[in-house]
Amino acid sequence: PAAATWAKPTRKGEPLTLEKTFTPVGRGVSLLIACNTFPTWNGYPGLFASLVTGNPVVVKPHPAAVLPLALSVRVARDVLAEAGFDPNTVLLAAEAPEDRVAATLATDPDVRIIDFTGSTGFGDWLEQHARQAAVHTEKAGLNTVVLDSTADYKGLLRNLAFSLSLYSGQMCTTPQNLYVPREGLATDQGVKTPEVFAADLADALGKLLGDPQRAAGTLGALTGEAVRARVDKARALGGTQFGGEPLAHPEYPEAVLRTPLVAVLDADRDAETYRTEWFGPISFVIATDSTARAVELLRETIAAHGALTASVHSTDEEVLEATREAALDAGVHLAENFTGQVFVNQTAAFSDYHGSQANPAASATLSDWAFVTGRFAVLQSRRPAVATQEATGA
């Protein structure tokens, strides 16, 4: 409420009465540090949450993706001016790749809110050094899939192949670690060992990406040299591998495309590899001693390194419940038995949560109330009602 009258009864005479007013006040300057893969999708929530709570916003786009947010800032400034506000309520602060504008602004005492999407390294730095601000980060982590059993093996493969391919795995929600029991995944087409499952997944990827036009539209290009180097590093791991091969873009011959790489690892022998984030079109089929061990690894790795998504495939309700409990312990959102046209990468606005403050991969959740309410304070003023009456001549 904007105003309220408060009264406290007394033993003698009139009650003590106060007139109170309540005014929401913005926290201060908001800094939006955007990513290069989804500059608008990841940028708009913080931009509008800050504006609606009364905070000016400095938009700092990624050097590799300036145009989308530059256009957005231009439109925002035009609309603000038309509505009678100072257009400088929204500003653009572009930088060259070698600049450190983001770090400089982030530690400025006047910056009181920060929204960041990007690398774990810089996100951790912001959380540690921008102590004067409320810092909302969305980083990345070890997105995990527990594969126990399924009644729709083809649907599982199709769904997972698309999830791994979308934007060449350059999404914070792309699965990386796929746990399969050594004795195999029980399916409607028989038991599939980790090696067989990996081969079947590679075949599903081949069918999805067999048409060059569809492959280009699904994969897009690799965003930079760091991702390309990471794919090459993964290929150098050796062992049983599928994919990771160059593709030609039918419209942009200079674009760099790679098919998703799927490598088979051992849960005991290769822990150092799969407990590391491999951002890009890289995923691991990891042989575990049992489904129970896979669930425990989900809990351990996500609690330690974070994740944006987790998935489980099982026809056993006890396994589903155990995985759900592990996901709650680890602080990650869970998708169960996705075999159709809904994918773990997708987040529906105002119906799904994106990110979790409960694990290291993010310090904010889109779009819960806390994402908005921390951007303003409600301040009150109080005065005796008698003084109000006297001032008005009543």
mmCIF file of C-alpha atoms in Angstrom:
data_model
loop_
_atom_site.group_PDB
_atom_site.id
_atom_site.type_symbol
_atom_site.label_atom_id
_atom_site.label_comp_id
_atom_site.label_asym_id
_atom_site.label_seq_id
_atom_site.Cartn_x
_atom_site.Cartn_y
_atom_site.Cartn_z
ATOM 1 C CA PRO A 1 0.000 0.000 0.000
ATOM 2 C CA ALA A 2 1.091 3.569 -0.626
ATOM 3 C CA ALA A 3 -0.293 4.790 2.711
ATOM 4 C CA ALA A 4 -1.834 3.508 5.917
ATOM 5 C CA THR A 5 -3.224 4.825 9.190
ATOM 6 C CA TRP A 6 -1.950 3.114 12.336
ATOM 7 C CA ALA A 7 -3.590 3.417 15.702
ATOM 8 C CA LYS A 8 -2.729 2.063 19.127
ATOM 9 C CA PRO A 9 -5.352 2.236 21.877
ATOM 10 C CA THR A 10 -4.409 3.982 25.126
ATOM 11 C CA ARG A 11 -5.832 3.664 28.626
ATOM 12 C CA LYS A 12 -6.900 7.294 28.636
ATOM 13 C CA GLY A 13 -7.889 9.625 25.904
ATOM 14 C CA GLU A 14 -7.592 9.217 22.170
ATOM 15 C CA PRO A 15 -5.534 6.412 20.597
ATOM 16 C CA LEU A 16 -2.037 7.067 19.354
ATOM 17 C CA THR A 17 -2.434 7.518 15.633
ATOM 18 C CA LEU A 18 0.186 7.730 12.916
ATOM 19 C CA GLU A 19 -0.069 8.359 9.211
ATOM 20 C CA LYS A 20 2.425 6.258 7.281
ATOM 21 C CA THR A 21 3.517 6.405 3.679
ATOM 22 C CA PHE A 22 5.483 3.726 1.840
ATOM 23 C CA THR A 23 7.708 4.391 -1.148
ATOM 24 C CA PRO A 24 9.617 1.785 -3.177
ATOM 25 C CA VAL A 25 13.135 3.008 -3.906
ATOM 26 C CA GLY A 26 15.535 1.418 -6.370
ATOM 27 C CA ARG A 27 18.775 -0.041 -5.079
ATOM 28 C CA GLY A 28 20.937 1.960 -7.501
ATOM 29 C CA VAL A 29 22.782 1.633 -10.789
ATOM 30 C CA SER A 30 22.343 -1.777 -12.413
ATOM 31 C CA LEU A 31 25.067 -3.332 -14.573
ATOM 32 C CA LEU A 32 24.088 -5.937 -17.165
ATOM 33 C CA ILE A 33 27.066 -8.021 -18.358
ATOM 34 C CA ALA A 34 25.796 -10.048 -21.283
ATOM 35 C CA CYS A 35 27.027 -13.246 -22.943
ATOM 36 C CA ASN A 36 27.827 -13.851 -26.592
ATOM 37 C CA THR A 37 25.577 -16.868 -27.161
ATOM 38 C CA PHE A 38 22.171 -15.573 -26.008
ATOM 39 C CA PRO A 39 22.620 -11.841 -25.453
ATOM 40 C CA THR A 40 18.943 -10.911 -25.441
ATOM 41 C CA TRP A 41 17.380 -14.045 -23.902
ATOM 42 C CA ASN A 42 19.781 -13.862 -20.974
ATOM 43 C CA GLY A 43 19.952 -10.058 -20.926
ATOM 44 C CA TYR A 44 16.315 -8.998 -20.906
ATOM 45 C CA PRO A 45 15.309 -10.513 -17.520
ATOM 46 C CA GLY A 46 17.832 -8.422 -15.598
ATOM 47 C CA LEU A 47 17.271 -5.363 -17.779
ATOM 48 C CA PHE A 48 13.529 -5.247 -17.202
ATOM 49 C CA ALA A 49 13.687 -6.383 -13.563
ATOM 50 C CA SER A 50 15.971 -3.442 -12.834
ATOM 51 C CA LEU A 51 13.937 -0.923 -14.804
ATOM 52 C CA VAL A 52 10.610 -1.929 -13.290
ATOM 53 C CA THR A 53 12.079 -1.497 -9.798
ATOM 54 C CA GLY A 54 13.413 1.984 -10.499
ATOM 55 C CA ASN A 55 17.068 1.418 -11.342
ATOM 56 C CA PRO A 56 19.037 2.845 -14.270
ATOM 57 C CA VAL A 57 20.843 0.182 -16.303
ATOM 58 C CA VAL A 58 24.277 0.152 -17.930
ATOM 59 C CA VAL A 59 24.282 -2.558 -20.613
ATOM 60 C CA LYS A 60 27.717 -4.072 -21.246
ATOM 61 C CA PRO A 61 27.409 -6.461 -24.228
ATOM 62 C CA HIS A 62 29.916 -9.202 -24.965
ATOM 63 C CA PRO A 63 32.487 -7.954 -27.503
ATOM 64 C CA ALA A 64 31.437 -10.746 -29.875
ATOM 65 C CA ALA A 65 27.711 -9.895 -29.702
ATOM 66 C CA VAL A 66 27.279 -6.145 -29.457
ATOM 67 C CA LEU A 67 24.633 -5.545 -32.134
ATOM 68 C CA PRO A 68 21.592 -7.292 -30.554
ATOM 69 C CA LEU A 69 21.850 -5.361 -27.312
ATOM 70 C CA ALA A 70 22.890 -2.131 -29.049
ATOM 71 C CA LEU A 71 19.620 -2.276 -30.980
ATOM 72 C CA SER A 72 17.749 -3.063 -27.766
ATOM 73 C CA VAL A 73 19.328 -0.106 -25.964
ATOM 74 C CA ARG A 74 18.481 2.225 -28.837
ATOM 75 C CA VAL A 75 14.817 1.211 -28.732
ATOM 76 C CA ALA A 76 14.732 1.430 -24.925
ATOM 77 C CA ARG A 77 16.126 4.968 -24.999
ATOM 78 C CA ASP A 78 13.572 6.034 -27.618
ATOM 79 C CA VAL A 79 10.704 4.618 -25.570
ATOM 80 C CA LEU A 80 11.942 6.197 -22.354
ATOM 81 C CA ALA A 81 12.188 9.599 -24.039
ATOM 82 C CA GLU A 82 8.672 9.249 -25.492
ATOM 83 C CA ALA A 83 7.369 8.460 -21.986
ATOM 84 C CA GLY A 84 9.010 11.548 -20.510
ATOM 85 C CA PHE A 85 11.963 9.850 -18.829
ATOM 86 C CA ASP A 86 15.635 10.637 -19.216
ATOM 87 C CA PRO A 87 16.877 8.360 -22.030
ATOM 88 C CA ASN A 88 20.140 7.973 -20.100
ATOM 89 C CA THR A 89 18.223 5.680 -17.783
ATOM 90 C CA VAL A 90 19.594 3.007 -20.135
ATOM 91 C CA LEU A 91 23.152 3.258 -21.432
ATOM 92 C CA LEU A 92 25.370 1.102 -23.641
ATOM 93 C CA ALA A 93 28.967 0.405 -22.576
ATOM 94 C CA ALA A 94 30.582 -1.562 -25.394
ATOM 95 C CA GLU A 95 34.160 -2.754 -25.121
ATOM 96 C CA ALA A 96 36.883 -4.355 -27.220
ATOM 97 C CA PRO A 97 37.942 -7.927 -26.414
ATOM 98 C CA GLU A 98 41.111 -6.751 -24.685
ATOM 99 C CA ASP A 99 39.334 -4.183 -22.484
ATOM 100 C CA ARG A 100 38.275 -4.716 -18.859
ATOM 101 C CA VAL A 101 35.257 -2.439 -18.801
ATOM 102 C CA ALA A 102 33.104 -5.075 -17.101
ATOM 103 C CA ALA A 103 35.526 -5.574 -14.227
ATOM 104 C CA THR A 104 36.010 -1.830 -13.769
ATOM 105 C CA LEU A 105 32.295 -1.071 -13.711
ATOM 106 C CA ALA A 106 31.457 -4.082 -11.541
ATOM 107 C CA THR A 107 33.554 -2.801 -8.644
ATOM 108 C CA ASP A 108 32.446 0.832 -8.931
ATOM 109 C CA PRO A 109 30.756 1.881 -5.648
ATOM 110 C CA ASP A 110 27.779 3.318 -7.562
ATOM 111 C CA VAL A 111 26.949 -0.052 -9.148
ATOM 112 C CA ARG A 112 24.534 -1.750 -6.763
ATOM 113 C CA ILE A 113 23.099 -4.526 -8.978
ATOM 114 C CA ILE A 114 24.896 -6.856 -11.390
ATOM 115 C CA ASP A 115 23.377 -9.357 -13.818
ATOM 116 C CA PHE A 116 25.892 -11.678 -15.436
ATOM 117 C CA THR A 117 25.716 -14.593 -17.837
ATOM 118 C CA GLY A 118 28.924 -16.239 -18.958
ATOM 119 C CA SER A 119 31.981 -18.153 -17.862
ATOM 120 C CA THR A 120 32.288 -19.711 -14.442
ATOM 121 C CA GLY A 121 35.646 -18.020 -13.915
ATOM 122 C CA PHE A 122 34.427 -14.439 -14.317
ATOM 123 C CA GLY A 123 31.152 -15.186 -12.573
ATOM 124 C CA ASP A 124 33.061 -16.431 -9.536
ATOM 125 C CA TRP A 125 35.265 -13.314 -9.698
ATOM 126 C CA LEU A 126 32.204 -11.054 -9.646
ATOM 127 C CA GLU A 127 30.704 -12.868 -6.675
ATOM 128 C CA GLN A 128 33.983 -12.507 -4.767
ATOM 129 C CA HIS A 129 34.944 -8.926 -5.682
ATOM 130 C CA ALA A 130 31.750 -6.942 -6.404
ATOM 131 C CA ARG A 131 30.881 -6.893 -2.721
ATOM 132 C CA GLN A 132 28.930 -3.614 -2.901
ATOM 133 C CA ALA A 133 26.353 -5.056 -5.320
ATOM 134 C CA ALA A 134 23.634 -7.659 -5.403
ATOM 135 C CA VAL A 135 25.186 -10.076 -7.909
ATOM 136 C CA HIS A 136 22.982 -12.320 -10.035
ATOM 137 C CA THR A 137 25.076 -14.832 -11.972
ATOM 138 C CA GLU A 138 24.244 -17.570 -14.410
ATOM 139 C CA LYS A 139 27.357 -19.593 -15.136
ATOM 140 C CA ALA A 140 27.617 -23.235 -16.158
ATOM 141 C CA GLY A 141 28.428 -26.611 -14.702
ATOM 142 C CA LEU A 142 28.203 -30.366 -15.116
ATOM 143 C CA ASN A 143 24.736 -30.989 -16.520
ATOM 144 C CA THR A 144 23.952 -34.625 -15.845
ATOM 145 C CA VAL A 145 21.759 -37.448 -17.184
ATOM 146 C CA VAL A 146 21.136 -40.687 -15.273
ATOM 147 C CA LEU A 147 20.188 -43.488 -17.684
ATOM 148 C CA ASP A 148 18.653 -46.472 -15.897
ATOM 149 C CA SER A 149 15.850 -47.784 -18.137
ATOM 150 C CA THR A 150 13.326 -46.639 -20.714
ATOM 151 C CA ALA A 151 10.212 -47.859 -22.496
ATOM 152 C CA ASP A 152 10.942 -45.643 -25.519
ATOM 153 C CA TYR A 153 14.560 -46.080 -26.547
ATOM 154 C CA LYS A 154 14.151 -44.411 -29.947
ATOM 155 C CA GLY A 155 12.413 -41.437 -28.375
ATOM 156 C CA LEU A 156 15.138 -41.146 -25.756
ATOM 157 C CA LEU A 157 17.858 -41.133 -28.414
ATOM 158 C CA ARG A 158 16.062 -38.579 -30.594
ATOM 159 C CA ASN A 159 15.415 -36.292 -27.648
ATOM 160 C CA LEU A 160 18.943 -36.522 -26.319
ATOM 161 C CA ALA A 161 20.515 -36.108 -29.773
ATOM 162 C CA PHE A 162 18.649 -32.845 -30.280
ATOM 163 C CA SER A 163 19.565 -31.643 -26.785
ATOM 164 C CA LEU A 164 23.258 -32.249 -27.497
ATOM 165 C CA SER A 165 23.092 -30.633 -30.945
ATOM 166 C CA LEU A 166 21.129 -27.473 -30.255
ATOM 167 C CA TYR A 167 23.471 -24.527 -30.774
ATOM 168 C CA SER A 168 26.424 -26.921 -30.900
ATOM 169 C CA GLY A 169 26.121 -27.606 -27.197
ATOM 170 C CA GLN A 170 26.972 -23.978 -26.442
ATOM 171 C CA MET A 171 24.122 -23.657 -23.972
ATOM 172 C CA CYS A 172 24.362 -23.582 -20.214
ATOM 173 C CA THR A 173 21.672 -26.292 -20.186
ATOM 174 C CA THR A 174 23.315 -28.824 -22.549
ATOM 175 C CA PRO A 175 23.876 -32.260 -20.965
ATOM 176 C CA GLN A 176 27.528 -33.216 -20.524
ATOM 177 C CA ASN A 177 27.744 -36.302 -18.288
ATOM 178 C CA LEU A 178 25.566 -39.261 -19.289
ATOM 179 C CA TYR A 179 25.771 -42.081 -16.737
ATOM 180 C CA VAL A 180 25.004 -45.643 -17.894
ATOM 181 C CA PRO A 181 25.399 -48.786 -15.702
ATOM 182 C CA ARG A 182 28.174 -51.112 -16.836
ATOM 183 C CA GLU A 183 25.697 -53.978 -17.134
ATOM 184 C CA GLY A 184 23.615 -51.815 -19.431
ATOM 185 C CA LEU A 185 20.573 -49.613 -19.836
ATOM 186 C CA ALA A 186 17.318 -51.623 -19.905
ATOM 187 C CA THR A 187 15.197 -50.630 -22.920
ATOM 188 C CA ASP A 188 12.280 -51.837 -25.012
ATOM 189 C CA GLN A 189 14.941 -52.943 -27.526
ATOM 190 C CA GLY A 190 17.065 -54.914 -25.087
ATOM 191 C CA VAL A 191 19.878 -54.067 -22.737
ATOM 192 C CA LYS A 192 22.352 -51.454 -24.023
ATOM 193 C CA THR A 193 25.855 -51.310 -22.597
ATOM 194 C CA PRO A 194 27.587 -47.926 -22.367
ATOM 195 C CA GLU A 195 29.519 -48.586 -25.594
ATOM 196 C CA VAL A 196 26.408 -49.696 -27.483
ATOM 197 C CA PHE A 197 24.413 -46.766 -26.138
ATOM 198 C CA ALA A 198 27.118 -44.335 -27.243
ATOM 199 C CA ALA A 199 27.114 -45.850 -30.733
ATOM 200 C CA ASP A 200 23.315 -45.652 -30.913
ATOM 201 C CA LEU A 201 23.405 -42.032 -29.759
ATOM 202 C CA ALA A 202 25.987 -41.263 -32.437
ATOM 203 C CA ASP A 203 23.710 -42.881 -35.012
ATOM 204 C CA ALA A 204 20.782 -40.729 -33.828
ATOM 205 C CA LEU A 205 22.983 -37.653 -34.128
ATOM 206 C CA GLY A 206 23.915 -38.711 -37.653
ATOM 207 C CA LYS A 207 20.254 -38.992 -38.646
ATOM 208 C CA LEU A 208 19.397 -35.633 -37.099
ATOM 209 C CA LEU A 209 22.313 -33.848 -38.752
ATOM 210 C CA GLY A 210 22.412 -35.757 -42.029
ATOM 211 C CA ASP A 211 20.808 -32.955 -44.008
ATOM 212 C CA PRO A 212 23.287 -30.022 -44.311
ATOM 213 C CA GLN A 213 20.599 -27.341 -44.136
ATOM 214 C CA ARG A 214 18.980 -28.808 -41.046
ATOM 215 C CA ALA A 215 22.366 -29.448 -39.458
ATOM 216 C CA ALA A 216 23.414 -25.823 -39.958
ATOM 217 C CA GLY A 217 20.152 -24.516 -38.534
ATOM 218 C CA THR A 218 20.375 -26.780 -35.499
ATOM 219 C CA LEU A 219 24.064 -26.487 -34.721
ATOM 220 C CA GLY A 220 24.943 -22.957 -35.696
ATOM 221 C CA ALA A 221 28.633 -22.089 -35.659
ATOM 222 C CA LEU A 222 31.154 -22.486 -32.869
ATOM 223 C CA THR A 223 31.469 -19.165 -31.095
ATOM 224 C CA GLY A 224 35.228 -18.892 -30.996
ATOM 225 C CA GLU A 225 38.670 -20.391 -30.829
ATOM 226 C CA ALA A 226 38.277 -21.505 -27.214
ATOM 227 C CA VAL A 227 35.407 -23.850 -28.100
ATOM 228 C CA ARG A 228 37.284 -25.202 -31.129
ATOM 229 C CA ALA A 229 40.354 -25.879 -29.008
ATOM 230 C CA ARG A 230 38.192 -27.628 -26.428
ATOM 231 C CA VAL A 231 36.765 -29.976 -29.069
ATOM 232 C CA ASP A 232 40.283 -30.783 -30.271
ATOM 233 C CA LYS A 233 41.371 -31.429 -26.694
ATOM 234 C CA ALA A 234 38.443 -33.789 -26.162
ATOM 235 C CA ARG A 235 39.294 -35.682 -29.343
ATOM 236 C CA ALA A 236 42.836 -36.137 -28.033
ATOM 237 C CA LEU A 237 41.522 -38.016 -25.003
ATOM 238 C CA GLY A 238 41.371 -41.182 -27.090
ATOM 239 C CA GLY A 239 39.266 -44.215 -26.262
ATOM 240 C CA THR A 240 35.905 -44.904 -27.900
ATOM 241 C CA GLN A 241 34.634 -41.710 -29.513
ATOM 242 C CA PHE A 242 32.040 -40.615 -32.018
ATOM 243 C CA GLY A 243 31.587 -37.278 -33.795
ATOM 244 C CA GLY A 244 33.529 -34.076 -33.344
ATOM 245 C CA GLU A 245 33.965 -33.837 -37.104
ATOM 246 C CA PRO A 246 33.852 -30.697 -39.298
ATOM 247 C CA LEU A 247 30.689 -29.841 -41.224
ATOM 248 C CA ALA A 248 30.310 -27.385 -44.092
ATOM 249 C CA HIS A 249 27.722 -24.642 -43.726
ATOM 250 C CA PRO A 250 25.685 -24.428 -46.963
ATOM 251 C CA GLU A 251 25.366 -20.613 -46.786
ATOM 252 C CA TYR A 252 28.445 -19.458 -44.866
ATOM 253 C CA PRO A 253 31.502 -21.395 -46.017
ATOM 254 C CA GLU A 254 33.785 -19.755 -43.441
ATOM 255 C CA ALA A 255 31.615 -20.772 -40.493
ATOM 256 C CA VAL A 256 33.162 -23.413 -38.213
ATOM 257 C CA LEU A 257 30.832 -26.314 -37.432
ATOM 258 C CA ARG A 258 31.486 -29.575 -35.594
ATOM 259 C CA THR A 259 29.236 -32.537 -35.005
ATOM 260 C CA PRO A 260 28.715 -33.226 -31.291
ATOM 261 C CA LEU A 261 31.496 -35.374 -29.869
ATOM 262 C CA VAL A 262 30.476 -38.326 -27.694
ATOM 263 C CA ALA A 263 33.268 -40.088 -25.775
ATOM 264 C CA VAL A 264 32.976 -43.185 -23.588
ATOM 265 C CA LEU A 265 34.591 -42.849 -20.146
ATOM 266 C CA ASP A 266 34.875 -44.902 -16.980
ATOM 267 C CA ALA A 267 33.468 -43.465 -13.755
ATOM 268 C CA ASP A 268 36.416 -44.675 -11.680
ATOM 269 C CA ARG A 269 39.286 -44.159 -14.103
ATOM 270 C CA ASP A 270 38.282 -40.842 -15.756
ATOM 271 C CA ALA A 271 36.946 -38.809 -12.839
ATOM 272 C CA GLU A 272 39.282 -35.893 -13.493
ATOM 273 C CA THR A 273 37.939 -35.573 -17.039
ATOM 274 C CA TYR A 274 34.195 -35.646 -16.427
ATOM 275 C CA ARG A 275 34.387 -33.590 -13.231
ATOM 276 C CA THR A 276 35.585 -30.710 -15.436
ATOM 277 C CA GLU A 277 33.245 -28.513 -17.474
ATOM 278 C CA TRP A 278 33.628 -28.943 -21.268
ATOM 279 C CA PHE A 279 31.524 -26.122 -22.702
ATOM 280 C CA GLY A 280 30.629 -26.863 -26.322
ATOM 281 C CA PRO A 281 29.585 -29.888 -28.406
ATOM 282 C CA ILE A 282 31.222 -32.390 -26.045
ATOM 283 C CA SER A 283 29.492 -35.065 -23.969
ATOM 284 C CA PHE A 284 30.611 -38.167 -22.118
ATOM 285 C CA VAL A 285 28.900 -41.537 -21.776
ATOM 286 C CA ILE A 286 30.232 -42.683 -18.409
ATOM 287 C CA ALA A 287 30.131 -46.334 -17.318
ATOM 288 C CA THR A 288 29.159 -46.672 -13.649
ATOM 289 C CA ASP A 289 28.998 -49.659 -11.317
ATOM 290 C CA SER A 290 25.246 -49.211 -10.887
ATOM 291 C CA THR A 291 22.366 -46.797 -11.231
ATOM 292 C CA ALA A 292 22.694 -46.061 -7.515
ATOM 293 C CA ARG A 293 26.285 -44.989 -8.099
ATOM 294 C CA ALA A 294 25.177 -42.794 -11.003
ATOM 295 C CA VAL A 295 22.637 -41.072 -8.756
ATOM 296 C CA GLU A 296 25.321 -40.535 -6.139
ATOM 297 C CA LEU A 297 27.656 -39.051 -8.763
ATOM 298 C CA LEU A 298 24.896 -36.666 -9.821
ATOM 299 C CA ARG A 299 24.609 -35.507 -6.230
ATOM 300 C CA GLU A 300 28.371 -35.215 -5.687
ATOM 301 C CA THR A 301 29.406 -33.504 -8.903
ATOM 302 C CA ILE A 302 26.578 -30.984 -9.046
ATOM 303 C CA ALA A 303 26.924 -30.046 -5.390
ATOM 304 C CA ALA A 304 30.635 -29.443 -5.965
ATOM 305 C CA HIS A 305 30.672 -27.890 -9.447
ATOM 306 C CA GLY A 306 27.082 -26.849 -10.155
ATOM 307 C CA ALA A 307 24.670 -27.517 -12.998
ATOM 308 C CA LEU A 308 21.755 -25.822 -14.716
ATOM 309 C CA THR A 309 19.967 -29.069 -15.595
ATOM 310 C CA ALA A 310 19.734 -32.709 -14.602
ATOM 311 C CA SER A 311 17.781 -35.540 -16.223
ATOM 312 C CA VAL A 312 16.835 -39.113 -15.453
ATOM 313 C CA HIS A 313 15.429 -41.925 -17.580
ATOM 314 C CA SER A 314 13.880 -44.810 -15.678
ATOM 315 C CA THR A 315 10.772 -46.992 -15.620
ATOM 316 C CA ASP A 316 11.335 -47.656 -11.906
ATOM 317 C CA GLU A 317 9.549 -45.266 -9.565
ATOM 318 C CA GLU A 318 12.095 -45.952 -6.824
ATOM 319 C CA VAL A 319 14.912 -44.818 -9.122
ATOM 320 C CA LEU A 320 12.967 -41.707 -10.090
ATOM 321 C CA GLU A 321 12.339 -40.880 -6.448
ATOM 322 C CA ALA A 322 15.991 -41.472 -5.513
ATOM 323 C CA THR A 323 17.128 -39.211 -8.355
ATOM 324 C CA ARG A 324 14.649 -36.551 -7.332
ATOM 325 C CA GLU A 325 16.001 -36.627 -3.791
ATOM 326 C CA ALA A 326 19.563 -36.387 -5.114
ATOM 327 C CA ALA A 327 18.600 -33.413 -7.285
ATOM 328 C CA LEU A 328 17.047 -31.688 -4.271
ATOM 329 C CA ASP A 329 20.202 -32.289 -2.255
ATOM 330 C CA ALA A 330 22.392 -30.990 -5.073
ATOM 331 C CA GLY A 331 20.110 -28.008 -5.720
ATOM 332 C CA VAL A 332 19.342 -28.614 -9.411
ATOM 333 C CA HIS A 333 16.165 -28.716 -11.487
ATOM 334 C CA LEU A 334 15.285 -32.192 -12.791
ATOM 335 C CA ALA A 335 13.695 -33.470 -16.027
ATOM 336 C CA GLU A 336 12.249 -36.979 -15.913
ATOM 337 C CA ASN A 337 11.810 -39.290 -18.921
ATOM 338 C CA PHE A 338 11.923 -36.673 -21.679
ATOM 339 C CA THR A 339 11.432 -38.639 -24.898
ATOM 340 C CA GLY A 340 9.132 -36.366 -26.896
ATOM 341 C CA GLN A 341 9.269 -32.814 -28.191
ATOM 342 C CA VAL A 342 10.118 -31.122 -24.901
ATOM 343 C CA PHE A 343 13.861 -30.847 -24.274
ATOM 344 C CA VAL A 344 15.935 -30.256 -21.173
ATOM 345 C CA ASN A 345 17.478 -27.201 -22.898
ATOM 346 C CA GLN A 346 14.131 -25.434 -23.045
ATOM 347 C CA THR A 347 12.780 -23.205 -20.305
ATOM 348 C CA ALA A 348 9.244 -21.842 -20.513
ATOM 349 C CA ALA A 349 8.972 -18.272 -19.215
ATOM 350 C CA PHE A 350 6.913 -17.936 -15.997
ATOM 351 C CA SER A 351 6.310 -21.705 -15.907
ATOM 352 C CA ASP A 352 9.813 -23.125 -15.448
ATOM 353 C CA TYR A 353 12.619 -21.929 -13.227
ATOM 354 C CA HIS A 354 15.970 -21.330 -14.901
ATOM 355 C CA GLY A 355 19.056 -21.574 -12.768
ATOM 356 C CA SER A 356 19.217 -22.263 -9.070
ATOM 357 C CA GLN A 357 20.711 -20.413 -6.160
ATOM 358 C CA ALA A 358 21.166 -23.818 -4.536
ATOM 359 C CA ASN A 359 24.287 -24.933 -6.429
ATOM 360 C CA PRO A 360 27.493 -23.230 -7.660
ATOM 361 C CA ALA A 361 26.344 -22.779 -11.272
ATOM 362 C CA ALA A 362 24.184 -19.730 -10.497
ATOM 363 C CA SER A 363 23.418 -17.222 -7.781
ATOM 364 C CA ALA A 364 20.008 -16.329 -9.188
ATOM 365 C CA THR A 365 16.900 -18.032 -10.513
ATOM 366 C CA LEU A 366 14.814 -16.857 -13.463
ATOM 367 C CA SER A 367 12.135 -15.991 -12.767
ATOM 368 C CA ASP A 368 11.322 -16.173 -9.082
ATOM 369 C CA TRP A 369 10.312 -13.291 -6.838
ATOM 370 C CA ALA A 370 13.772 -12.987 -5.305
ATOM 371 C CA PHE A 371 15.180 -12.065 -8.719
ATOM 372 C CA VAL A 372 13.068 -8.874 -8.563
ATOM 373 C CA THR A 373 12.545 -8.026 -4.908
ATOM 374 C CA GLY A 374 16.239 -7.638 -4.111
ATOM 375 C CA ARG A 375 16.447 -4.706 -6.533
ATOM 376 C CA PHE A 376 14.463 -2.263 -4.409
ATOM 377 C CA ALA A 377 13.630 -1.364 -0.842
ATOM 378 C CA VAL A 378 10.371 -0.027 0.564
ATOM 379 C CA LEU A 379 11.031 3.050 2.708
ATOM 380 C CA GLN A 380 8.445 4.569 4.988
ATOM 381 C CA SER A 381 7.788 7.935 6.563
ATOM 382 C CA ARG A 382 5.666 8.373 9.675
ATOM 383 C CA ARG A 383 4.007 11.367 11.334
ATOM 384 C CA PRO A 384 1.424 11.772 14.058
ATOM 385 C CA ALA A 385 -2.060 12.072 12.661
ATOM 386 C CA VAL A 386 -2.697 15.165 14.775
ATOM 387 C CA ALA A 387 0.168 16.956 13.082
ATOM 388 C CA THR A 388 -1.314 16.053 9.733
ATOM 389 C CA GLN A 389 -4.712 17.426 10.747
ATOM 390 C CA GLU A 390 -3.221 20.662 12.107
ATOM 391 C CA ALA A 391 -1.173 21.126 8.941
ATOM 392 C CA THR A 392 -4.313 20.885 6.816
ATOM 393 C CA GLY A 393 -6.354 23.135 9.127
ATOM 394 C CA ALA A 394 -8.677 20.324 10.177
#
